[in-house]
mmCIF file with all atom_site columns, C-alpha atoms and ligand atoms in Angstrom:
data_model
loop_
_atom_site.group_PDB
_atom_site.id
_atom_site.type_symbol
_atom_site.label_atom_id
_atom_site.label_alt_id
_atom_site.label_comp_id
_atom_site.label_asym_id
_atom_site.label_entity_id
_atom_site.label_seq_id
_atom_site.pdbx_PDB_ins_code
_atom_site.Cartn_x
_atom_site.Cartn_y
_atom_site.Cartn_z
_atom_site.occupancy
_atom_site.B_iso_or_equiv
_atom_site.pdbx_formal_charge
_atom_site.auth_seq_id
_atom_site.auth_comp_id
_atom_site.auth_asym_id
_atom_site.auth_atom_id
_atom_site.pdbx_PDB_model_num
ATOM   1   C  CA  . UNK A 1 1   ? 59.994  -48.159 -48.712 1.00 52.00 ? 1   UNK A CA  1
ATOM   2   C  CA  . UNK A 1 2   ? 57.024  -47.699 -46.502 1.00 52.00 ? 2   UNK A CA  1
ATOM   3   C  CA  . UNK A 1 3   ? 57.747  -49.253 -42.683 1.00 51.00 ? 3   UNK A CA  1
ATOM   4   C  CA  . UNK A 1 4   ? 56.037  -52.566 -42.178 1.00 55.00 ? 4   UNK A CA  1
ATOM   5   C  CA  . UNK A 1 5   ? 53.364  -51.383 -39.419 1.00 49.00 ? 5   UNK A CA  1
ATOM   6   C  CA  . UNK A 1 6   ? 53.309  -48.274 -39.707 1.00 54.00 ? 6   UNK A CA  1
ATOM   7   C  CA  . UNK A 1 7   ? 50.486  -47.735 -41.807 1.00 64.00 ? 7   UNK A CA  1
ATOM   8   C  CA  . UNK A 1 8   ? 48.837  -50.540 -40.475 1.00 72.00 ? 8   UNK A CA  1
ATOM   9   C  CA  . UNK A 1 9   ? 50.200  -49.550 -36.675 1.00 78.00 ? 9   UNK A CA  1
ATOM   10  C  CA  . UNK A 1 10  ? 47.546  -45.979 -37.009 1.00 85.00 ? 10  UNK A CA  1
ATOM   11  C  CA  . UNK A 1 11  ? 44.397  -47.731 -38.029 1.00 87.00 ? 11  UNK A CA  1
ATOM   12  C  CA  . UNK A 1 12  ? 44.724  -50.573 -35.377 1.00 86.00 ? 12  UNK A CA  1
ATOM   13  C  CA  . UNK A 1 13  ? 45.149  -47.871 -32.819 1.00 86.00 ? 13  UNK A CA  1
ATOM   14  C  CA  . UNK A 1 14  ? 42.391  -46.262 -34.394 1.00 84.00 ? 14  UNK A CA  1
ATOM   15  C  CA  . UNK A 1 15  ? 40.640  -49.540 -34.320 1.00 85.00 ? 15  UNK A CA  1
ATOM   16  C  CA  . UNK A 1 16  ? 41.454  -50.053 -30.795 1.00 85.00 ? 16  UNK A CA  1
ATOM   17  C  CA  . UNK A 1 17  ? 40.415  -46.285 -29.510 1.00 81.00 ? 17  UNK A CA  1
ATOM   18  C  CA  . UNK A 1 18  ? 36.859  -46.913 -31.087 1.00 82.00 ? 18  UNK A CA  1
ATOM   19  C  CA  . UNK A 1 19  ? 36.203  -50.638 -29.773 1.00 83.00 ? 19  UNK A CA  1
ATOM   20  C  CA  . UNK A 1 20  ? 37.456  -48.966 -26.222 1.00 85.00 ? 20  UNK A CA  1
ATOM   21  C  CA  . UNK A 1 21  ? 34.831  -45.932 -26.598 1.00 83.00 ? 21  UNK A CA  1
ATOM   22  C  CA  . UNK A 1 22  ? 32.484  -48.516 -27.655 1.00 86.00 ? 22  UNK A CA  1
ATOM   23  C  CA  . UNK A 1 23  ? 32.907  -50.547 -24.557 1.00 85.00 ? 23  UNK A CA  1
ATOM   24  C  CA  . UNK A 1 24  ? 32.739  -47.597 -22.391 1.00 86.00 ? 24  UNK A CA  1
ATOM   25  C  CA  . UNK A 1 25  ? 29.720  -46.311 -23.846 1.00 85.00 ? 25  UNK A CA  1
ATOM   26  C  CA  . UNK A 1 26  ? 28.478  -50.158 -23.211 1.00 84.00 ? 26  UNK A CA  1
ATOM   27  C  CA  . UNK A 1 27  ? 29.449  -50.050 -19.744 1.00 86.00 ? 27  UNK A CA  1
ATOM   28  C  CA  . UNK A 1 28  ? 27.840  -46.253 -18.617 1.00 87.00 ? 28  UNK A CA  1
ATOM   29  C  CA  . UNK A 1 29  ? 24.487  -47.718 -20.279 1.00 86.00 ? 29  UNK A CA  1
ATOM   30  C  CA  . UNK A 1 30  ? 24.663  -50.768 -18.402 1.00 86.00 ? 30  UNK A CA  1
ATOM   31  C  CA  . UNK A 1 31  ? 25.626  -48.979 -15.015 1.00 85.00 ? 31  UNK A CA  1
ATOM   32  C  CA  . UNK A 1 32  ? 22.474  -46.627 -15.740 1.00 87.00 ? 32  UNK A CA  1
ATOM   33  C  CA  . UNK A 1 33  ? 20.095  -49.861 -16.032 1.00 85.00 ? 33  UNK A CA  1
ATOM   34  C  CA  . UNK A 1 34  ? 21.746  -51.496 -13.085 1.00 88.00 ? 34  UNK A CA  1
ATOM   35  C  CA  . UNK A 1 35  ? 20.881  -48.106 -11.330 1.00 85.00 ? 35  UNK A CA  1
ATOM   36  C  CA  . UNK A 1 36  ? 17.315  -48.027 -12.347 1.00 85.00 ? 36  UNK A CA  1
ATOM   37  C  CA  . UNK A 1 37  ? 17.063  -51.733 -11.544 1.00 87.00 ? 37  UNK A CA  1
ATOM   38  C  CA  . UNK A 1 38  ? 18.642  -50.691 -8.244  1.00 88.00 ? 38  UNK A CA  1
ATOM   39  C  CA  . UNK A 1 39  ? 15.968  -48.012 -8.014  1.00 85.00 ? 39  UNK A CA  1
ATOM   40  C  CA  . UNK A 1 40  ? 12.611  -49.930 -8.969  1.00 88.00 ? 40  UNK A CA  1
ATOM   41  C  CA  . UNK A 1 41  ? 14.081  -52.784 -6.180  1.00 90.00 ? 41  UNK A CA  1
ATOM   42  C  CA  . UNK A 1 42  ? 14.799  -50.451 -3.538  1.00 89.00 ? 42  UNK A CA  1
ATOM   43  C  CA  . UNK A 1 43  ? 11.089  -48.832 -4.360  1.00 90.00 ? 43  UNK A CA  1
ATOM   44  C  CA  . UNK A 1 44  ? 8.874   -52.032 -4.655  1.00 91.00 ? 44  UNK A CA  1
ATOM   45  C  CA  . UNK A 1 45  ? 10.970  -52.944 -0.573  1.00 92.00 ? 45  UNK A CA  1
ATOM   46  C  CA  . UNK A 1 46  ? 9.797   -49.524 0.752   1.00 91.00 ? 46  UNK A CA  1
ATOM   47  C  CA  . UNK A 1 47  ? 6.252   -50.277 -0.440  1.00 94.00 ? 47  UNK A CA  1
ATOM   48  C  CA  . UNK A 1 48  ? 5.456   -53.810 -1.409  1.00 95.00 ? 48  UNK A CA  1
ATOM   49  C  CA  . UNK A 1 49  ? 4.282   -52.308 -4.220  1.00 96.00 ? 49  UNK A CA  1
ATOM   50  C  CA  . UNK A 1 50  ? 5.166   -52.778 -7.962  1.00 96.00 ? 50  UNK A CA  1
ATOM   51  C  CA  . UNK A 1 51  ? 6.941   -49.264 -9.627  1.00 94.00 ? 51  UNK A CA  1
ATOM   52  C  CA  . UNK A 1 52  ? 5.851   -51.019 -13.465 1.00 95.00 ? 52  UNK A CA  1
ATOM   53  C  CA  . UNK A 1 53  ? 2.114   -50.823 -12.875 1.00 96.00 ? 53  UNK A CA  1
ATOM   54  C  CA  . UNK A 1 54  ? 2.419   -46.678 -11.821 1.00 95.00 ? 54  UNK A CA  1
ATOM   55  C  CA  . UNK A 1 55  ? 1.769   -45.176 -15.230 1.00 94.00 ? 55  UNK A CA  1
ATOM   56  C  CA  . UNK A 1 56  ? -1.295  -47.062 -16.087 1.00 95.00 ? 56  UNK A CA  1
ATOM   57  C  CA  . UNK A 1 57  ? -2.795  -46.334 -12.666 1.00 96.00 ? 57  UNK A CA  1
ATOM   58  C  CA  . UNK A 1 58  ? -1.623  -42.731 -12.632 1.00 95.00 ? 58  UNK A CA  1
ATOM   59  C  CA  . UNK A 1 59  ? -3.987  -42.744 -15.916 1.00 93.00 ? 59  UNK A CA  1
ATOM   60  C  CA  . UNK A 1 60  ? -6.977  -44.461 -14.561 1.00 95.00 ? 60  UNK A CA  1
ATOM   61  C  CA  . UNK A 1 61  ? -7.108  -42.521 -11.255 1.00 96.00 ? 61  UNK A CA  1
ATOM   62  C  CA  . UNK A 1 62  ? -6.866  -38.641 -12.611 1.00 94.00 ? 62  UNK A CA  1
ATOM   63  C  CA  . UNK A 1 63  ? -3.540  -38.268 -11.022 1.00 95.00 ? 63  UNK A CA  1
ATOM   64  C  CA  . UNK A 1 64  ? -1.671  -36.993 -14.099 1.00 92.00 ? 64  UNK A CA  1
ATOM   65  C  CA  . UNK A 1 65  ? -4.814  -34.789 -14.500 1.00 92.00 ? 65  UNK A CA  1
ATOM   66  C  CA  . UNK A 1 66  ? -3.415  -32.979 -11.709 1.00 93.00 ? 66  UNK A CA  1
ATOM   67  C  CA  . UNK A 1 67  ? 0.296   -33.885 -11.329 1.00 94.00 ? 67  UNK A CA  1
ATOM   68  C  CA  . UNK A 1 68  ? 2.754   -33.118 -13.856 1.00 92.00 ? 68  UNK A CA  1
ATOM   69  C  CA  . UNK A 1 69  ? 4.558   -36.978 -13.317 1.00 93.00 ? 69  UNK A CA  1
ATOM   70  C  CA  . UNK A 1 70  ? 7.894   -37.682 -15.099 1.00 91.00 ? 70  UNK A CA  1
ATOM   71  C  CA  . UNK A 1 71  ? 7.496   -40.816 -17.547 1.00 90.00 ? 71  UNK A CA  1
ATOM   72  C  CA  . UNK A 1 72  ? 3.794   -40.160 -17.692 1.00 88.00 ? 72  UNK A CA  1
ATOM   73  C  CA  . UNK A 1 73  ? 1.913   -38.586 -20.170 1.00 82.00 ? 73  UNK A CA  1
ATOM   74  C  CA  . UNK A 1 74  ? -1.155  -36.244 -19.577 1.00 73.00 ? 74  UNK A CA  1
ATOM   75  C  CA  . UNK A 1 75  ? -1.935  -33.043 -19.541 1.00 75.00 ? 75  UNK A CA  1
ATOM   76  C  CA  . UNK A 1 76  ? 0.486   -32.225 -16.900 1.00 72.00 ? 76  UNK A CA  1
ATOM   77  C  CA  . UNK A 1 77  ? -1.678  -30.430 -14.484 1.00 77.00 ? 77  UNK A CA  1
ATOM   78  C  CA  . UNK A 1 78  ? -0.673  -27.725 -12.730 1.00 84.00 ? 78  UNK A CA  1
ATOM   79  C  CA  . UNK A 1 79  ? -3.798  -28.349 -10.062 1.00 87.00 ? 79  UNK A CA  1
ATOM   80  C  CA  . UNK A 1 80  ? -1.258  -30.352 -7.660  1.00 90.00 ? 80  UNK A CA  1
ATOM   81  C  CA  . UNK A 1 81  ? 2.122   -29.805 -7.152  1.00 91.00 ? 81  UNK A CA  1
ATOM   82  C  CA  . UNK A 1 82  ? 4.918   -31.899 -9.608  1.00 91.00 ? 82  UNK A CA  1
ATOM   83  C  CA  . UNK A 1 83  ? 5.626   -34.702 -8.638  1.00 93.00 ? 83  UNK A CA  1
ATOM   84  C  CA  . UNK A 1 84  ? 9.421   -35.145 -9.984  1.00 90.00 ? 84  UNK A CA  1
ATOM   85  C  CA  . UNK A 1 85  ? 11.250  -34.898 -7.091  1.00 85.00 ? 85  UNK A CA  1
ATOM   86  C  CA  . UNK A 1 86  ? 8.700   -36.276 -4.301  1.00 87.00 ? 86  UNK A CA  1
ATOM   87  C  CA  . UNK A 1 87  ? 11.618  -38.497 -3.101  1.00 79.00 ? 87  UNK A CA  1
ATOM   88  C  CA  . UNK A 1 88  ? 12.935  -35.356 -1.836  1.00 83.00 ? 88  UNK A CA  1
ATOM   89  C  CA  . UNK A 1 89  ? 10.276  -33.866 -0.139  1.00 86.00 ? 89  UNK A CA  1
ATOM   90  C  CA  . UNK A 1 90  ? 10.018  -33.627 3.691   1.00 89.00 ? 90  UNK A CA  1
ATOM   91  C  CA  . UNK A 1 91  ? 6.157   -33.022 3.896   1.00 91.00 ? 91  UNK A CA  1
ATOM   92  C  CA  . UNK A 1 92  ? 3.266   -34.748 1.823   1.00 92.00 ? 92  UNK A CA  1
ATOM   93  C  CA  . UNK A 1 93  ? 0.656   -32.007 1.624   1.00 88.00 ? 93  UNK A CA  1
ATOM   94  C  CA  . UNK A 1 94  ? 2.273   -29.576 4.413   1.00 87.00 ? 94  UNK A CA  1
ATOM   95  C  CA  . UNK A 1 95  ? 1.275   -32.094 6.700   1.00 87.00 ? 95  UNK A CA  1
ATOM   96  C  CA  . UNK A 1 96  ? 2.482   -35.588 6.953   1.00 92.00 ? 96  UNK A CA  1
ATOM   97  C  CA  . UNK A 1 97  ? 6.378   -36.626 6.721   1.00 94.00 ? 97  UNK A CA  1
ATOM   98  C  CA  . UNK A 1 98  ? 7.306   -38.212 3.443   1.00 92.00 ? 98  UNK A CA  1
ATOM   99  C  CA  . UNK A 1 99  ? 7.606   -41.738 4.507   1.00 94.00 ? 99  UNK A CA  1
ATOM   100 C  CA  . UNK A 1 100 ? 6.545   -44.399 2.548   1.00 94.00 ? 100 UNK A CA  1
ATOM   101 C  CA  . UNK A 1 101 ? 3.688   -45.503 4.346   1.00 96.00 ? 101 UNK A CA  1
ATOM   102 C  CA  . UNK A 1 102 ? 2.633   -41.952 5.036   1.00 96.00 ? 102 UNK A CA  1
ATOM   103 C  CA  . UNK A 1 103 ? 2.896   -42.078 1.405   1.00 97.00 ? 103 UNK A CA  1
ATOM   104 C  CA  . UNK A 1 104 ? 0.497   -44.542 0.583   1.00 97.00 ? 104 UNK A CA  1
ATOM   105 C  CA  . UNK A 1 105 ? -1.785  -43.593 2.980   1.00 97.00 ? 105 UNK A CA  1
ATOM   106 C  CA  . UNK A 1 106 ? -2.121  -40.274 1.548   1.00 97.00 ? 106 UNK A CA  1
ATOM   107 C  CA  . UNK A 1 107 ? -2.611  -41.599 -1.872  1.00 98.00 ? 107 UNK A CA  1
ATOM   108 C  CA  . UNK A 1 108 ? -5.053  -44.107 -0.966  1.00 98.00 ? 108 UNK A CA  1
ATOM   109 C  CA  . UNK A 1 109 ? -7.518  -41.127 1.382   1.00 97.00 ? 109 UNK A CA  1
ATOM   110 C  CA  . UNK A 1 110 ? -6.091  -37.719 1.109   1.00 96.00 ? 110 UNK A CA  1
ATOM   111 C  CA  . UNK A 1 111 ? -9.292  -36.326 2.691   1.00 96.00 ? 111 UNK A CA  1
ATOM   112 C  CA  . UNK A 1 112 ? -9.317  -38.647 5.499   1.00 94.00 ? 112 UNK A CA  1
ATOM   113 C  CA  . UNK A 1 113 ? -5.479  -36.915 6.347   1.00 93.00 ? 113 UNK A CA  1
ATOM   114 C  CA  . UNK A 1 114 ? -6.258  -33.478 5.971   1.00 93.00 ? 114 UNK A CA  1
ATOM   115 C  CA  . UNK A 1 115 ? -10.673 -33.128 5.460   1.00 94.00 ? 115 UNK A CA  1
ATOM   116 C  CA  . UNK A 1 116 ? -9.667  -29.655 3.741   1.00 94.00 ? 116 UNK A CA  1
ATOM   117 C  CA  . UNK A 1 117 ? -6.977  -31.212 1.190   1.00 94.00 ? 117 UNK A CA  1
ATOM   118 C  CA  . UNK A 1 118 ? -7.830  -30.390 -2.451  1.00 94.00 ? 118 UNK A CA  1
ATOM   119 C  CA  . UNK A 1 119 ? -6.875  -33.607 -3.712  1.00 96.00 ? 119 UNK A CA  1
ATOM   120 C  CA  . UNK A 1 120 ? -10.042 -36.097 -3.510  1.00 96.00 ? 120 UNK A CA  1
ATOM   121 C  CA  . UNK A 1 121 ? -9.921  -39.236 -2.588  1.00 95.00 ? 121 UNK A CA  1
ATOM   122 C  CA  . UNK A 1 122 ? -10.011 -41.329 -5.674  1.00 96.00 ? 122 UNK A CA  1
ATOM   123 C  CA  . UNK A 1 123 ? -11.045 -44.273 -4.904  1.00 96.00 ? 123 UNK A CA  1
ATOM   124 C  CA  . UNK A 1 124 ? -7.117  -45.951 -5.448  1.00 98.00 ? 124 UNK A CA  1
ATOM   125 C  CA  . UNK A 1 125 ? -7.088  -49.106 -3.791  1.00 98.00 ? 125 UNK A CA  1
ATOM   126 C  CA  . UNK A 1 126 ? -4.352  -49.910 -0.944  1.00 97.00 ? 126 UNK A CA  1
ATOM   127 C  CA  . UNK A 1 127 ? -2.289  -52.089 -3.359  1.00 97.00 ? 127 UNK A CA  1
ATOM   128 C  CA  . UNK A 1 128 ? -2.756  -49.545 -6.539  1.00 98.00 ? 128 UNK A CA  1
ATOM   129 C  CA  . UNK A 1 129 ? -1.332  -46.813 -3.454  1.00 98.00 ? 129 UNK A CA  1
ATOM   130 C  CA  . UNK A 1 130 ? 1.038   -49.010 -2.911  1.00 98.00 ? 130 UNK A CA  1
ATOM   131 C  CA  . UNK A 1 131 ? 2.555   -49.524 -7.177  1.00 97.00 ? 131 UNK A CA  1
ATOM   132 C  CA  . UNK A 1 132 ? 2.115   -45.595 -7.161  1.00 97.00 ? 132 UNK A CA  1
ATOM   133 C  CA  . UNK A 1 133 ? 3.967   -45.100 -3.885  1.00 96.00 ? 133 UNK A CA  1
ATOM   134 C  CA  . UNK A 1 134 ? 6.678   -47.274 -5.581  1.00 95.00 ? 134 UNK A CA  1
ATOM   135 C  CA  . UNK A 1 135 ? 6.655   -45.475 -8.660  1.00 95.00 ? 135 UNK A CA  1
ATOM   136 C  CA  . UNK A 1 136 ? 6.934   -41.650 -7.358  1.00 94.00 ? 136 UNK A CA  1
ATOM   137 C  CA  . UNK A 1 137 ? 9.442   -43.251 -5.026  1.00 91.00 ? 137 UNK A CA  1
ATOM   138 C  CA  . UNK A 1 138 ? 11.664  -44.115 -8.548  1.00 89.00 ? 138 UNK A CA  1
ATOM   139 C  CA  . UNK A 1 139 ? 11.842  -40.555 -9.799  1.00 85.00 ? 139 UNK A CA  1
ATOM   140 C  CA  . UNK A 1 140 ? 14.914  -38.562 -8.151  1.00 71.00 ? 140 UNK A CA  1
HETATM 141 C  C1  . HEC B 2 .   ? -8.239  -33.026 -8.669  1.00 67.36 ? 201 HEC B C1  1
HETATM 142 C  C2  . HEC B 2 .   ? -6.782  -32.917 -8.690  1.00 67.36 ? 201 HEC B C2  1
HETATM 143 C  C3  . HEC B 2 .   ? -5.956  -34.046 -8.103  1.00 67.36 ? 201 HEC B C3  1
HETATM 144 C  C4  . HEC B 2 .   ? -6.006  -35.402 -8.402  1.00 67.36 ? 201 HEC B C4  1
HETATM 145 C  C5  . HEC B 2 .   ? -6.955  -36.150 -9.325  1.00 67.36 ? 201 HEC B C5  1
HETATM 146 C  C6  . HEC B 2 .   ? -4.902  -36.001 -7.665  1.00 67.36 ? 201 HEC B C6  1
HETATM 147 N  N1  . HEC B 2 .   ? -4.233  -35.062 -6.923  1.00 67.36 ? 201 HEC B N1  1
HETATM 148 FE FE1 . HEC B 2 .   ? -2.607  -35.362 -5.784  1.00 67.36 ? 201 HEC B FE1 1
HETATM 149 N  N2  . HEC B 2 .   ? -2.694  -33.459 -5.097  1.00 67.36 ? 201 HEC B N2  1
HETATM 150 C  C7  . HEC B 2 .   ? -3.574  -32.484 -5.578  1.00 67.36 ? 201 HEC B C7  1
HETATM 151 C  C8  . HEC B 2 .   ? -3.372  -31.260 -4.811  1.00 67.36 ? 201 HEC B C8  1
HETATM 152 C  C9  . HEC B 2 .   ? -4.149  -29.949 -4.989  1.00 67.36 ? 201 HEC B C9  1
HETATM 153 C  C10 . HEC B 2 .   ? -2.341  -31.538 -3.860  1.00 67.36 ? 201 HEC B C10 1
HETATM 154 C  C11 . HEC B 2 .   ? -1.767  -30.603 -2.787  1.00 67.36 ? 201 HEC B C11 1
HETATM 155 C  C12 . HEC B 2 .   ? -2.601  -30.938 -1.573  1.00 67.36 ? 201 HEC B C12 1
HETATM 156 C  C13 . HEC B 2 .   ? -2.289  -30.190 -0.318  1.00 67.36 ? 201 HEC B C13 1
HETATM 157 O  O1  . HEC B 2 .   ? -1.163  -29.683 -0.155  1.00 67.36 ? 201 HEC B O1  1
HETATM 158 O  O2  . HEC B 2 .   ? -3.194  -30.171 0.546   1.00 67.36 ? 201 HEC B O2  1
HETATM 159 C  C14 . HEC B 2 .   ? -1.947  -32.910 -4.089  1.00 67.36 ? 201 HEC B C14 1
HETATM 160 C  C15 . HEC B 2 .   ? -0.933  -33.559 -3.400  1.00 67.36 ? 201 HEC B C15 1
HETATM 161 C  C16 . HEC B 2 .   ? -0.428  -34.799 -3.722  1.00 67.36 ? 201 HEC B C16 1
HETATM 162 C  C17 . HEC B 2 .   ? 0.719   -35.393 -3.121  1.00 67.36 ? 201 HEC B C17 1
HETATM 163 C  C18 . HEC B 2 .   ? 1.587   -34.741 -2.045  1.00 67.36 ? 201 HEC B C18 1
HETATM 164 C  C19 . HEC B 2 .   ? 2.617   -33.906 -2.714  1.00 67.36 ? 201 HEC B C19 1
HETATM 165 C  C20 . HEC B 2 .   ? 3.285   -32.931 -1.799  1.00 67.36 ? 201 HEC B C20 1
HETATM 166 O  O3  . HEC B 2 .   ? 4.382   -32.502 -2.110  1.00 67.36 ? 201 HEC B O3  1
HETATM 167 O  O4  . HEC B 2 .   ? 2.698   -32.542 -0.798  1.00 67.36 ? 201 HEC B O4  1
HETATM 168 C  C21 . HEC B 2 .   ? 0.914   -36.591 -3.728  1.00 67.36 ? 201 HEC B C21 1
HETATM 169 C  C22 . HEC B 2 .   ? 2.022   -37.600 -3.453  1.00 67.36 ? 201 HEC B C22 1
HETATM 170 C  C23 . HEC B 2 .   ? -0.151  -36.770 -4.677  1.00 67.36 ? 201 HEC B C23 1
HETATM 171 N  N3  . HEC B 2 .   ? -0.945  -35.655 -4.644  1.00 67.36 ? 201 HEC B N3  1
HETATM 172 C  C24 . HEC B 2 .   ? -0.318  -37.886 -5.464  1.00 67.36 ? 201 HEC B C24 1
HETATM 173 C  C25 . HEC B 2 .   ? -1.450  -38.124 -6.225  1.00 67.36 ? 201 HEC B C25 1
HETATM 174 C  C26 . HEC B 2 .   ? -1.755  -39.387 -6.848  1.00 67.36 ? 201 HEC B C26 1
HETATM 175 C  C27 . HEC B 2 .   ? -0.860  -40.610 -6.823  1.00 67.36 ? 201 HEC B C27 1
HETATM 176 C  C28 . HEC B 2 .   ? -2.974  -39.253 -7.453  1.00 67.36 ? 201 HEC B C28 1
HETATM 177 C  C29 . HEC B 2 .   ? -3.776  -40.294 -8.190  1.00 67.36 ? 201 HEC B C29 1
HETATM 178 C  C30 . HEC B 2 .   ? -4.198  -41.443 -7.391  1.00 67.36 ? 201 HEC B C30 1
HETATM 179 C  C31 . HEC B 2 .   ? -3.408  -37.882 -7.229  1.00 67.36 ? 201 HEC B C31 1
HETATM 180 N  N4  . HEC B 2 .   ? -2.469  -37.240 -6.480  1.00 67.36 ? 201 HEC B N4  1
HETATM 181 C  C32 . HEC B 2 .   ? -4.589  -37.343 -7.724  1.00 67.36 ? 201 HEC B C32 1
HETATM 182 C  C33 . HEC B 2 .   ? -4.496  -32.644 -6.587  1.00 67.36 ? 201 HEC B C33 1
HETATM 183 C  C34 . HEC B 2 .   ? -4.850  -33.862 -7.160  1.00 67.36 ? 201 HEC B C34 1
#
């Protein structure tokens, strides 16, 4: 005589294991999008600007001509330096400190920071500095 339950007893704890994985697998996604969220928030404060817009202008302005940018794709230049891990960086071209408005002021008239830079001036505007400056400001 089979045990009431004890048959069944396996498959709900089998039942159980996977709804648990499948919550947990819920929860890590959502704490990555709350993290990103947390990101692109923390960005758009440091800069006023707005982190969505970055790719398209990163396209219109050359810079992934140049700059190998994570999320964007170009030819990944290898003109400029990567720009992955700018977050992390303590100078912006060897010469200013990686601040956020240094930041957008180098983006918006490299030249005008350092006449010899090899990055032109592209003719960004201050607020398309400023989405940019948010977006490289995202990517850790
Ligand atoms: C013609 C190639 C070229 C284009 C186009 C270009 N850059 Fe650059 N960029 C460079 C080079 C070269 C450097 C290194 C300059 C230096 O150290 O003097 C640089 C440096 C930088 C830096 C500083 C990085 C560091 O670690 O010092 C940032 C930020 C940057 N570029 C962003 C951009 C953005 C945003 C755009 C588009 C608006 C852009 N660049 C367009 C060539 C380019």
């Amino acid at each position: 005589m089979p045990s009431p339950g004890g048959h069944h007893g396996g498959t709900l704890a089998a039942i159980a294991l996977v709804v648990a994985l499948g919550a947990a697998g819920a929860t890590a996604a959502a704490l990555k999008l709350r993290r990103e969220r947390e990101a692109d928030a923390l960005a758009a404060r440091l800069t006023q600007g707005d982190p969505s817009r970055g790719p398209a202008i990163a396209l219109q302005y050359g810079c992934a001509g140049c700059h190998a940018i994570p999320g964007i794709r170009g030819p990944g230049g290898r003109v400029g330096p990567p720009l992955a891990d700018l977050g992390a960086r303590v100078y912006l071209g060897g010469r200013l400190t990686n601040t956020p408005g240094n930041l957008i002021r180098w983006i918006e008239d490299p030249r005008a920071v350092d006449p010899q830079t090899a990055m032109p001036t592209t003719g960004i505007s201050k607020r398309e500095a400023r989405d940019m400056a948010a977006y490289l400001l995202t990517l850790r």
